[in-house]
mmCIF file with all atom_site columns, C-alpha atoms in Angstrom:
data_model
loop_
_atom_site.group_PDB
_atom_site.id
_atom_site.type_symbol
_atom_site.label_atom_id
_atom_site.label_alt_id
_atom_site.label_comp_id
_atom_site.label_asym_id
_atom_site.label_entity_id
_atom_site.label_seq_id
_atom_site.pdbx_PDB_ins_code
_atom_site.Cartn_x
_atom_site.Cartn_y
_atom_site.Cartn_z
_atom_site.occupancy
_atom_site.B_iso_or_equiv
_atom_site.pdbx_formal_charge
_atom_site.auth_seq_id
_atom_site.auth_comp_id
_atom_site.auth_asym_id
_atom_site.auth_atom_id
_atom_site.pdbx_PDB_model_num
ATOM 1   C CA . MET A 1 1   ? 0.090   0.487  -0.501  1.00 89.00 ? 1   MET A CA 1
ATOM 2   C CA . ARG A 1 2   ? 1.091   3.241  -0.728  1.00 93.00 ? 2   ARG A CA 1
ATOM 3   C CA . VAL A 1 3   ? -0.695  6.783  0.395   1.00 94.00 ? 3   VAL A CA 1
ATOM 4   C CA . LEU A 1 4   ? 0.698   10.217 0.266   1.00 94.00 ? 4   LEU A CA 1
ATOM 5   C CA . ILE A 1 5   ? 0.280   12.434 2.363   1.00 93.00 ? 5   ILE A CA 1
ATOM 6   C CA . TYR A 1 6   ? 0.306   17.198 1.704   1.00 93.00 ? 6   TYR A CA 1
ATOM 7   C CA . ASN A 1 7   ? 1.059   19.023 4.976   1.00 89.00 ? 7   ASN A CA 1
ATOM 8   C CA . THR A 1 8   ? 2.902   22.325 5.743   1.00 85.00 ? 8   THR A CA 1
ATOM 9   C CA . ASP A 1 9   ? 2.826   21.512 9.514   1.00 82.00 ? 9   ASP A CA 1
ATOM 10  C CA . GLU A 1 10  ? 5.325   18.782 9.961   1.00 85.00 ? 10  GLU A CA 1
ATOM 11  C CA . LYS A 1 11  ? 4.545   18.410 13.448  1.00 84.00 ? 11  LYS A CA 1
ATOM 12  C CA . ASP A 1 12  ? 0.787   16.963 12.132  1.00 82.00 ? 12  ASP A CA 1
ATOM 13  C CA . THR A 1 13  ? 2.436   15.092 8.741   1.00 85.00 ? 13  THR A CA 1
ATOM 14  C CA . GLN A 1 14  ? 5.078   12.918 11.813  1.00 88.00 ? 14  GLN A CA 1
ATOM 15  C CA . ASN A 1 15  ? 1.608   12.848 14.005  1.00 84.00 ? 15  ASN A CA 1
ATOM 16  C CA . LEU A 1 16  ? -0.113  11.063 11.393  1.00 86.00 ? 16  LEU A CA 1
ATOM 17  C CA . THR A 1 17  ? 2.365   9.230  9.600   1.00 88.00 ? 17  THR A CA 1
ATOM 18  C CA . SER A 1 18  ? 2.474   7.707  13.238  1.00 88.00 ? 18  SER A CA 1
ATOM 19  C CA . MET A 1 19  ? -0.827  6.906  12.942  1.00 87.00 ? 19  MET A CA 1
ATOM 20  C CA . ILE A 1 20  ? -0.206  5.037  10.016  1.00 86.00 ? 20  ILE A CA 1
ATOM 21  C CA . LYS A 1 21  ? 2.767   3.080  11.064  1.00 87.00 ? 21  LYS A CA 1
ATOM 22  C CA . ALA A 1 22  ? 1.065   1.872  13.832  1.00 86.00 ? 22  ALA A CA 1
ATOM 23  C CA . PHE A 1 23  ? -1.014  -0.130 11.372  1.00 84.00 ? 23  PHE A CA 1
ATOM 24  C CA . PRO A 1 24  ? 0.730   -4.075 10.736  1.00 85.00 ? 24  PRO A CA 1
ATOM 25  C CA . ILE A 1 25  ? 1.050   -3.682 7.829   1.00 87.00 ? 25  ILE A CA 1
ATOM 26  C CA . ASN A 1 26  ? 3.480   -2.976 4.276   1.00 91.00 ? 26  ASN A CA 1
ATOM 27  C CA . ILE A 1 27  ? 3.050   1.221  3.914   1.00 91.00 ? 27  ILE A CA 1
ATOM 28  C CA . ILE A 1 28  ? 4.901   3.392  1.637   1.00 93.00 ? 28  ILE A CA 1
ATOM 29  C CA . ILE A 1 29  ? 3.990   6.915  2.809   1.00 94.00 ? 29  ILE A CA 1
ATOM 30  C CA . ASP A 1 30  ? 5.309   9.774  0.466   1.00 96.00 ? 30  ASP A CA 1
ATOM 31  C CA . ASN A 1 31  ? 5.074   13.045 2.493   1.00 94.00 ? 31  ASN A CA 1
ATOM 32  C CA . ALA A 1 32  ? 4.374   16.206 0.628   1.00 94.00 ? 32  ALA A CA 1
ATOM 33  C CA . SER A 1 33  ? 4.330   19.579 1.591   1.00 92.00 ? 33  SER A CA 1
ATOM 34  C CA . THR A 1 34  ? 4.355   22.158 -1.927  1.00 93.00 ? 34  THR A CA 1
ATOM 35  C CA . TYR A 1 35  ? 1.952   21.884 -4.383  1.00 94.00 ? 35  TYR A CA 1
ATOM 36  C CA . PHE A 1 36  ? 4.575   21.180 -6.123  1.00 96.00 ? 36  PHE A CA 1
ATOM 37  C CA . ASP A 1 37  ? 5.960   18.640 -4.514  1.00 96.00 ? 37  ASP A CA 1
ATOM 38  C CA . THR A 1 38  ? 2.269   16.590 -4.099  1.00 94.00 ? 38  THR A CA 1
ATOM 39  C CA . ILE A 1 39  ? 1.385   16.730 -7.467  1.00 95.00 ? 39  ILE A CA 1
ATOM 40  C CA . ASN A 1 40  ? 4.919   15.941 -9.036  1.00 96.00 ? 40  ASN A CA 1
ATOM 41  C CA . TYR A 1 41  ? 4.649   12.195 -6.693  1.00 96.00 ? 41  TYR A CA 1
ATOM 42  C CA . TYR A 1 42  ? 1.454   11.995 -7.801  1.00 94.00 ? 42  TYR A CA 1
ATOM 43  C CA . LYS A 1 43  ? 2.291   12.199 -10.970 1.00 94.00 ? 43  LYS A CA 1
ATOM 44  C CA . ASN A 1 44  ? 4.535   9.126  -10.690 1.00 96.00 ? 44  ASN A CA 1
ATOM 45  C CA . ASN A 1 45  ? 2.850   7.179  -8.569  1.00 95.00 ? 45  ASN A CA 1
ATOM 46  C CA . THR A 1 46  ? -0.075  4.757  -7.410  1.00 94.00 ? 46  THR A CA 1
ATOM 47  C CA . TYR A 1 47  ? -2.162  5.171  -3.686  1.00 93.00 ? 47  TYR A CA 1
ATOM 48  C CA . GLU A 1 48  ? -4.311  3.616  -2.949  1.00 92.00 ? 48  GLU A CA 1
ATOM 49  C CA . LYS A 1 49  ? -5.210  6.989  -0.614  1.00 91.00 ? 49  LYS A CA 1
ATOM 50  C CA . VAL A 1 50  ? -4.538  10.654 0.438   1.00 93.00 ? 50  VAL A CA 1
ATOM 51  C CA . PHE A 1 51  ? -4.699  12.719 2.983   1.00 91.00 ? 51  PHE A CA 1
ATOM 52  C CA . ILE A 1 52  ? -4.807  16.492 2.161   1.00 90.00 ? 52  ILE A CA 1
ATOM 53  C CA . ASP A 1 53  ? -4.275  19.292 4.615   1.00 86.00 ? 53  ASP A CA 1
ATOM 54  C CA . VAL A 1 54  ? -7.510  22.337 3.416   1.00 77.00 ? 54  VAL A CA 1
ATOM 55  C CA . GLN A 1 55  ? -6.614  24.592 5.340   1.00 75.00 ? 55  GLN A CA 1
ATOM 56  C CA . ASP A 1 56  ? -4.975  26.629 2.888   1.00 74.00 ? 56  ASP A CA 1
ATOM 57  C CA . GLU A 1 57  ? -5.561  27.229 -1.119  1.00 81.00 ? 57  GLU A CA 1
ATOM 58  C CA . GLU A 1 58  ? -1.952  24.582 -2.287  1.00 87.00 ? 58  GLU A CA 1
ATOM 59  C CA . GLY A 1 59  ? -4.745  22.102 -0.483  1.00 85.00 ? 59  GLY A CA 1
ATOM 60  C CA . ILE A 1 60  ? -7.832  23.047 -1.920  1.00 84.00 ? 60  ILE A CA 1
ATOM 61  C CA . LYS A 1 61  ? -5.965  23.705 -5.264  1.00 91.00 ? 61  LYS A CA 1
ATOM 62  C CA . ILE A 1 62  ? -4.177  20.320 -5.154  1.00 92.00 ? 62  ILE A CA 1
ATOM 63  C CA . THR A 1 63  ? -7.410  18.384 -4.369  1.00 89.00 ? 63  THR A CA 1
ATOM 64  C CA . LYS A 1 64  ? -9.654  19.714 -7.362  1.00 90.00 ? 64  LYS A CA 1
ATOM 65  C CA . GLU A 1 65  ? -5.948  18.976 -10.089 1.00 91.00 ? 65  GLU A CA 1
ATOM 66  C CA . ILE A 1 66  ? -6.165  15.203 -7.918  1.00 91.00 ? 66  ILE A CA 1
ATOM 67  C CA . LEU A 1 67  ? -10.143 14.905 -8.785  1.00 89.00 ? 67  LEU A CA 1
ATOM 68  C CA . ASP A 1 68  ? -9.160  15.528 -12.485 1.00 89.00 ? 68  ASP A CA 1
ATOM 69  C CA . ILE A 1 69  ? -6.807  13.152 -12.822 1.00 88.00 ? 69  ILE A CA 1
ATOM 70  C CA . TYR A 1 70  ? -8.505  10.610 -10.535 1.00 87.00 ? 70  TYR A CA 1
ATOM 71  C CA . PRO A 1 71  ? -11.373 10.718 -9.826  1.00 86.00 ? 71  PRO A CA 1
ATOM 72  C CA . ASN A 1 72  ? -11.977 7.842  -8.113  1.00 87.00 ? 72  ASN A CA 1
ATOM 73  C CA . GLN A 1 73  ? -9.027  8.562  -5.747  1.00 87.00 ? 73  GLN A CA 1
ATOM 74  C CA . LYS A 1 74  ? -10.020 8.622  -2.094  1.00 85.00 ? 74  LYS A CA 1
ATOM 75  C CA . LEU A 1 75  ? -8.468  10.838 -0.791  1.00 86.00 ? 75  LEU A CA 1
ATOM 76  C CA . PHE A 1 76  ? -9.124  12.149 3.083   1.00 85.00 ? 76  PHE A CA 1
ATOM 77  C CA . MET A 1 77  ? -9.490  16.376 3.608   1.00 81.00 ? 77  MET A CA 1
ATOM 78  C CA . MET A 1 78  ? -7.809  17.649 6.811   1.00 79.00 ? 78  MET A CA 1
ATOM 79  C CA . GLY A 1 79  ? -8.874  20.415 9.206   1.00 71.00 ? 79  GLY A CA 1
ATOM 80  C CA . ASP A 1 80  ? -8.646  22.225 11.470  1.00 59.00 ? 80  ASP A CA 1
ATOM 81  C CA . ASP A 1 81  ? -12.745 23.557 12.552  1.00 56.00 ? 81  ASP A CA 1
ATOM 82  C CA . TYR A 1 82  ? -13.859 25.387 15.434  1.00 53.00 ? 82  TYR A CA 1
ATOM 83  C CA . ASN A 1 83  ? -14.195 22.908 18.601  1.00 55.00 ? 83  ASN A CA 1
ATOM 84  C CA . CYS A 1 84  ? -10.311 21.198 17.326  1.00 61.00 ? 84  CYS A CA 1
ATOM 85  C CA . THR A 1 85  ? -9.125  25.109 17.183  1.00 71.00 ? 85  THR A CA 1
ATOM 86  C CA . LEU A 1 86  ? -11.172 25.313 21.135  1.00 75.00 ? 86  LEU A CA 1
ATOM 87  C CA . GLU A 1 87  ? -9.560  22.004 22.484  1.00 71.00 ? 87  GLU A CA 1
ATOM 88  C CA . LYS A 1 88  ? -6.187  22.851 20.785  1.00 76.00 ? 88  LYS A CA 1
ATOM 89  C CA . ILE A 1 89  ? -5.919  26.453 23.001  1.00 81.00 ? 89  ILE A CA 1
ATOM 90  C CA . LYS A 1 90  ? -7.934  24.661 26.508  1.00 80.00 ? 90  LYS A CA 1
ATOM 91  C CA . LYS A 1 91  ? -4.307  23.447 25.873  1.00 80.00 ? 91  LYS A CA 1
ATOM 92  C CA . ASN A 1 92  ? -2.377  25.550 25.735  1.00 82.00 ? 92  ASN A CA 1
ATOM 93  C CA . ILE A 1 93  ? -3.441  28.017 28.552  1.00 84.00 ? 93  ILE A CA 1
ATOM 94  C CA . GLN A 1 94  ? -3.789  24.403 30.497  1.00 83.00 ? 94  GLN A CA 1
ATOM 95  C CA . LYS A 1 95  ? -0.500  23.289 29.719  1.00 84.00 ? 95  LYS A CA 1
ATOM 96  C CA . GLU A 1 96  ? 1.082   27.722 30.863  1.00 86.00 ? 96  GLU A CA 1
ATOM 97  C CA . PHE A 1 97  ? -1.466  27.891 33.654  1.00 86.00 ? 97  PHE A CA 1
ATOM 98  C CA . PRO A 1 98  ? -1.787  24.679 35.441  1.00 84.00 ? 98  PRO A CA 1
ATOM 99  C CA . TYR A 1 99  ? -3.265  26.222 37.993  1.00 84.00 ? 99  TYR A CA 1
ATOM 100 C CA . PHE A 1 100 ? -5.930  28.099 36.940  1.00 82.00 ? 100 PHE A CA 1
ATOM 101 C CA . ASP A 1 101 ? -9.340  26.812 36.477  1.00 82.00 ? 101 ASP A CA 1
ATOM 102 C CA . PHE A 1 102 ? -11.864 27.313 33.813  1.00 81.00 ? 102 PHE A CA 1
ATOM 103 C CA . GLU A 1 103 ? -14.378 25.176 31.084  1.00 82.00 ? 103 GLU A CA 1
ATOM 104 C CA . ILE A 1 104 ? -15.395 26.043 27.766  1.00 78.00 ? 104 ILE A CA 1
ATOM 105 C CA . ASN A 1 105 ? -19.090 25.301 26.751  1.00 75.00 ? 105 ASN A CA 1
ATOM 106 C CA . GLN A 1 106 ? -18.291 24.486 22.825  1.00 67.00 ? 106 GLN A CA 1
ATOM 107 C CA . LYS A 1 107 ? -22.388 24.987 22.669  1.00 69.00 ? 107 LYS A CA 1
ATOM 108 C CA . GLU A 1 108 ? -23.344 27.531 24.247  1.00 71.00 ? 108 GLU A CA 1
ATOM 109 C CA . LYS A 1 109 ? -19.828 29.283 22.466  1.00 76.00 ? 109 LYS A CA 1
ATOM 110 C CA . ILE A 1 110 ? -19.045 30.555 26.314  1.00 81.00 ? 110 ILE A CA 1
ATOM 111 C CA . ILE A 1 111 ? -15.711 30.016 28.173  1.00 84.00 ? 111 ILE A CA 1
ATOM 112 C CA . SER A 1 112 ? -15.966 30.516 31.809  1.00 84.00 ? 112 SER A CA 1
ATOM 113 C CA . SER A 1 113 ? -14.149 30.407 34.648  1.00 83.00 ? 113 SER A CA 1
ATOM 114 C CA . SER A 1 114 ? -13.216 33.044 38.417  1.00 79.00 ? 114 SER A CA 1
ATOM 115 C CA . PRO A 1 115 ? -11.398 36.265 37.796  1.00 79.00 ? 115 PRO A CA 1
ATOM 116 C CA . MET A 1 116 ? -8.178  35.381 35.250  1.00 82.00 ? 116 MET A CA 1
ATOM 117 C CA . SER A 1 117 ? -5.630  37.650 35.558  1.00 84.00 ? 117 SER A CA 1
ATOM 118 C CA . MET A 1 118 ? -4.647  39.733 33.475  1.00 87.00 ? 118 MET A CA 1
ATOM 119 C CA . GLN A 1 119 ? -1.818  37.252 32.712  1.00 88.00 ? 119 GLN A CA 1
ATOM 120 C CA . ILE A 1 120 ? -4.734  34.322 31.444  1.00 87.00 ? 120 ILE A CA 1
ATOM 121 C CA . LEU A 1 121 ? -6.882  36.567 30.054  1.00 88.00 ? 121 LEU A CA 1
ATOM 122 C CA . VAL A 1 122 ? -4.010  37.683 27.313  1.00 90.00 ? 122 VAL A CA 1
ATOM 123 C CA . SER A 1 123 ? -2.966  34.679 26.565  1.00 89.00 ? 123 SER A CA 1
ATOM 124 C CA . PHE A 1 124 ? -6.443  32.654 25.849  1.00 86.00 ? 124 PHE A CA 1
ATOM 125 C CA . THR A 1 125 ? -7.350  36.358 23.889  1.00 89.00 ? 125 THR A CA 1
ATOM 126 C CA . SER A 1 126 ? -4.379  35.792 21.416  1.00 90.00 ? 126 SER A CA 1
ATOM 127 C CA . GLN A 1 127 ? -4.614  33.371 20.521  1.00 87.00 ? 127 GLN A CA 1
ATOM 128 C CA . LEU A 1 128 ? -8.788  33.304 19.885  1.00 87.00 ? 128 LEU A CA 1
ATOM 129 C CA . GLU A 1 129 ? -7.232  36.174 17.742  1.00 88.00 ? 129 GLU A CA 1
ATOM 130 C CA . GLU A 1 130 ? -4.986  34.917 16.650  1.00 85.00 ? 130 GLU A CA 1
ATOM 131 C CA . ASN A 1 131 ? -7.751  31.682 15.288  1.00 79.00 ? 131 ASN A CA 1
ATOM 132 C CA . ASN A 1 132 ? -9.800  33.787 13.040  1.00 80.00 ? 132 ASN A CA 1
ATOM 133 C CA . ILE A 1 133 ? -12.231 33.386 16.660  1.00 83.00 ? 133 ILE A CA 1
ATOM 134 C CA . SER A 1 134 ? -14.816 36.181 17.671  1.00 86.00 ? 134 SER A CA 1
ATOM 135 C CA . TYR A 1 135 ? -15.134 36.582 21.137  1.00 87.00 ? 135 TYR A CA 1
ATOM 136 C CA . GLU A 1 136 ? -16.147 40.072 23.484  1.00 88.00 ? 136 GLU A CA 1
ATOM 137 C CA . VAL A 1 137 ? -15.022 39.020 27.205  1.00 90.00 ? 137 VAL A CA 1
ATOM 138 C CA . GLU A 1 138 ? -16.963 39.727 30.306  1.00 85.00 ? 138 GLU A CA 1
ATOM 139 C CA . ASN A 1 139 ? -16.039 41.308 33.649  1.00 80.00 ? 139 ASN A CA 1
ATOM 140 C CA . PHE A 1 140 ? -12.625 39.267 33.124  1.00 76.00 ? 140 PHE A CA 1
ATOM 141 C CA . GLU A 1 141 ? -14.594 36.490 34.445  1.00 81.00 ? 141 GLU A CA 1
ATOM 142 C CA . ARG A 1 142 ? -16.629 34.931 30.838  1.00 85.00 ? 142 ARG A CA 1
ATOM 143 C CA . ILE A 1 143 ? -15.613 35.455 27.626  1.00 88.00 ? 143 ILE A CA 1
ATOM 144 C CA . ASN A 1 144 ? -18.397 34.808 25.098  1.00 86.00 ? 144 ASN A CA 1
ATOM 145 C CA . LEU A 1 145 ? -17.390 34.236 21.208  1.00 84.00 ? 145 LEU A CA 1
ATOM 146 C CA . LYS A 1 146 ? -19.101 34.641 18.201  1.00 80.00 ? 146 LYS A CA 1
#
Protein backbone atom coordinates (compact mmCIF):
# COMPACT_ATOMS: atom_id res chain seq x y z
CA MET A 1 0.00 0.00 0.00
CA ARG A 2 1.18 3.49 -0.74
CA VAL A 3 -0.21 6.77 0.67
CA LEU A 4 0.54 10.42 0.04
CA ILE A 5 0.29 13.13 2.71
CA TYR A 6 0.18 16.85 1.92
CA ASN A 7 0.54 19.02 5.00
CA THR A 8 2.53 22.18 5.66
CA ASP A 9 2.73 21.52 9.41
CA GLU A 10 5.69 19.21 10.02
CA LYS A 11 4.49 18.12 13.47
CA ASP A 12 1.04 17.15 12.14
CA THR A 13 2.70 15.24 9.30
CA GLN A 14 4.93 13.36 11.75
CA ASN A 15 1.94 12.49 13.96
CA LEU A 16 -0.13 11.20 11.05
CA THR A 17 2.84 9.25 9.66
CA SER A 18 3.40 7.62 13.07
CA MET A 19 -0.25 6.63 13.32
CA ILE A 20 -0.25 5.09 9.85
CA LYS A 21 3.02 3.20 10.50
CA ALA A 22 1.47 1.72 13.65
CA PHE A 23 -0.74 -0.50 11.48
CA PRO A 24 0.74 -3.96 10.90
CA ILE A 25 0.86 -3.63 7.10
CA ASN A 26 3.54 -2.98 4.54
CA ILE A 27 3.12 0.67 3.63
CA ILE A 28 5.06 3.37 1.81
CA ILE A 29 4.34 6.94 2.91
CA ASP A 30 5.26 9.92 0.78
CA ASN A 31 5.16 13.29 2.56
CA ALA A 32 4.95 16.62 0.76
CA SER A 33 4.62 20.17 2.03
CA THR A 34 4.31 22.08 -1.26
CA TYR A 35 1.95 22.03 -4.22
CA PHE A 36 4.77 21.15 -6.63
CA ASP A 37 6.07 18.22 -4.56
CA THR A 38 2.58 16.82 -3.98
CA ILE A 39 1.59 16.90 -7.65
CA ASN A 40 5.00 15.54 -8.68
CA TYR A 41 4.59 12.57 -6.27
CA TYR A 42 1.05 12.01 -7.47
CA LYS A 43 1.90 11.99 -11.16
CA ASN A 44 4.80 9.57 -10.64
CA ASN A 45 3.15 7.05 -8.28
CA THR A 46 -0.13 5.28 -7.64
CA TYR A 47 -1.75 5.85 -4.24
CA GLU A 48 -4.47 3.93 -2.47
CA LYS A 49 -5.12 6.92 -0.23
CA VAL A 50 -4.19 10.60 -0.26
CA PHE A 51 -4.37 12.82 2.84
CA ILE A 52 -4.65 16.55 2.12
CA ASP A 53 -4.62 19.45 4.56
CA VAL A 54 -7.23 21.81 3.12
CA GLN A 55 -6.64 24.74 5.47
CA ASP A 56 -4.84 26.69 2.77
CA GLU A 57 -5.33 27.53 -0.90
CA GLU A 58 -2.65 25.04 -1.99
CA GLY A 59 -4.51 22.16 -0.33
CA ILE A 60 -7.70 23.06 -2.15
CA LYS A 61 -5.83 23.46 -5.44
CA ILE A 62 -4.12 20.06 -4.95
CA THR A 63 -7.49 18.42 -4.24
CA LYS A 64 -9.00 19.79 -7.46
CA GLU A 65 -6.00 18.78 -9.57
CA ILE A 66 -5.88 15.23 -8.19
CA LEU A 67 -9.60 14.80 -8.84
CA ASP A 68 -9.10 16.10 -12.38
CA ILE A 69 -6.37 13.51 -12.95
CA TYR A 70 -8.20 10.63 -11.25
CA PRO A 71 -11.80 11.32 -10.12
CA ASN A 72 -12.04 8.05 -8.15
CA GLN A 73 -9.02 8.73 -5.92
CA LYS A 74 -9.70 8.10 -2.22
CA LEU A 75 -9.02 11.46 -0.55
CA PHE A 76 -8.98 12.24 3.15
CA MET A 77 -9.44 15.92 3.79
CA MET A 78 -7.78 17.26 6.92
CA GLY A 79 -8.10 20.57 8.71
CA ASP A 80 -8.84 22.13 12.05
CA ASP A 81 -12.43 22.91 12.73
CA TYR A 82 -13.79 25.33 15.32
CA ASN A 83 -14.17 22.75 18.12
CA CYS A 84 -10.76 21.24 17.51
CA THR A 85 -9.20 24.72 17.63
CA LEU A 86 -10.87 25.42 20.97
CA GLU A 87 -9.51 22.15 22.34
CA LYS A 88 -6.01 23.13 21.24
CA ILE A 89 -6.40 26.52 22.93
CA LYS A 90 -7.66 24.80 26.09
CA LYS A 91 -4.63 22.48 26.15
CA ASN A 92 -2.26 25.42 25.61
CA ILE A 93 -3.81 27.38 28.50
CA GLN A 94 -3.74 24.33 30.80
CA LYS A 95 -0.10 23.75 29.94
CA GLU A 96 0.84 27.40 30.53
CA PHE A 97 -1.34 27.85 33.64
CA PRO A 98 -1.86 24.40 35.22
CA TYR A 99 -3.38 25.89 38.38
CA PHE A 100 -6.09 27.78 36.49
CA ASP A 101 -9.56 26.17 36.41
CA PHE A 102 -11.95 27.05 33.56
CA GLU A 103 -14.60 25.55 31.34
CA ILE A 104 -15.26 25.81 27.61
CA ASN A 105 -18.92 25.32 26.75
CA GLN A 106 -18.85 24.84 22.98
CA LYS A 107 -22.62 24.59 22.66
CA GLU A 108 -23.22 27.99 24.26
CA LYS A 109 -19.90 29.38 22.96
CA ILE A 110 -18.68 30.51 26.39
CA ILE A 111 -15.36 30.25 28.20
CA SER A 112 -15.98 30.73 31.92
CA SER A 113 -13.91 30.68 35.12
CA SER A 114 -13.31 32.41 38.36
CA PRO A 115 -11.82 35.84 37.62
CA MET A 116 -8.87 35.56 35.24
CA SER A 117 -5.63 37.34 35.82
CA MET A 118 -4.63 39.80 33.13
CA GLN A 119 -1.86 37.41 32.04
CA ILE A 120 -4.32 34.53 31.51
CA LEU A 121 -6.83 36.78 29.77
CA VAL A 122 -4.16 38.06 27.38
CA SER A 123 -3.02 34.51 26.63
CA PHE A 124 -6.60 33.39 25.92
CA THR A 125 -7.50 36.34 23.73
CA SER A 126 -4.20 36.20 21.84
CA GLN A 127 -4.81 32.56 20.92
CA LEU A 128 -8.40 33.30 19.92
CA GLU A 129 -7.21 36.11 17.66
CA GLU A 130 -4.47 33.93 16.14
CA ASN A 131 -7.20 31.47 15.17
CA ASN A 132 -9.55 34.18 13.85
CA ILE A 133 -12.18 33.52 16.53
CA SER A 134 -14.19 36.60 17.50
CA TYR A 135 -14.94 37.13 21.18
CA GLU A 136 -16.16 39.54 23.84
CA VAL A 137 -14.84 39.61 27.43
CA GLU A 138 -17.21 40.04 30.40
CA ASN A 139 -15.83 41.02 33.82
CA PHE A 140 -12.64 38.93 33.56
CA GLU A 141 -14.82 35.84 34.25
CA ARG A 142 -16.35 35.01 30.90
CA ILE A 143 -15.39 35.14 27.23
CA ASN A 144 -18.30 35.00 24.80
CA LEU A 145 -17.32 33.50 21.44
CA LYS A 146 -18.99 34.88 18.34
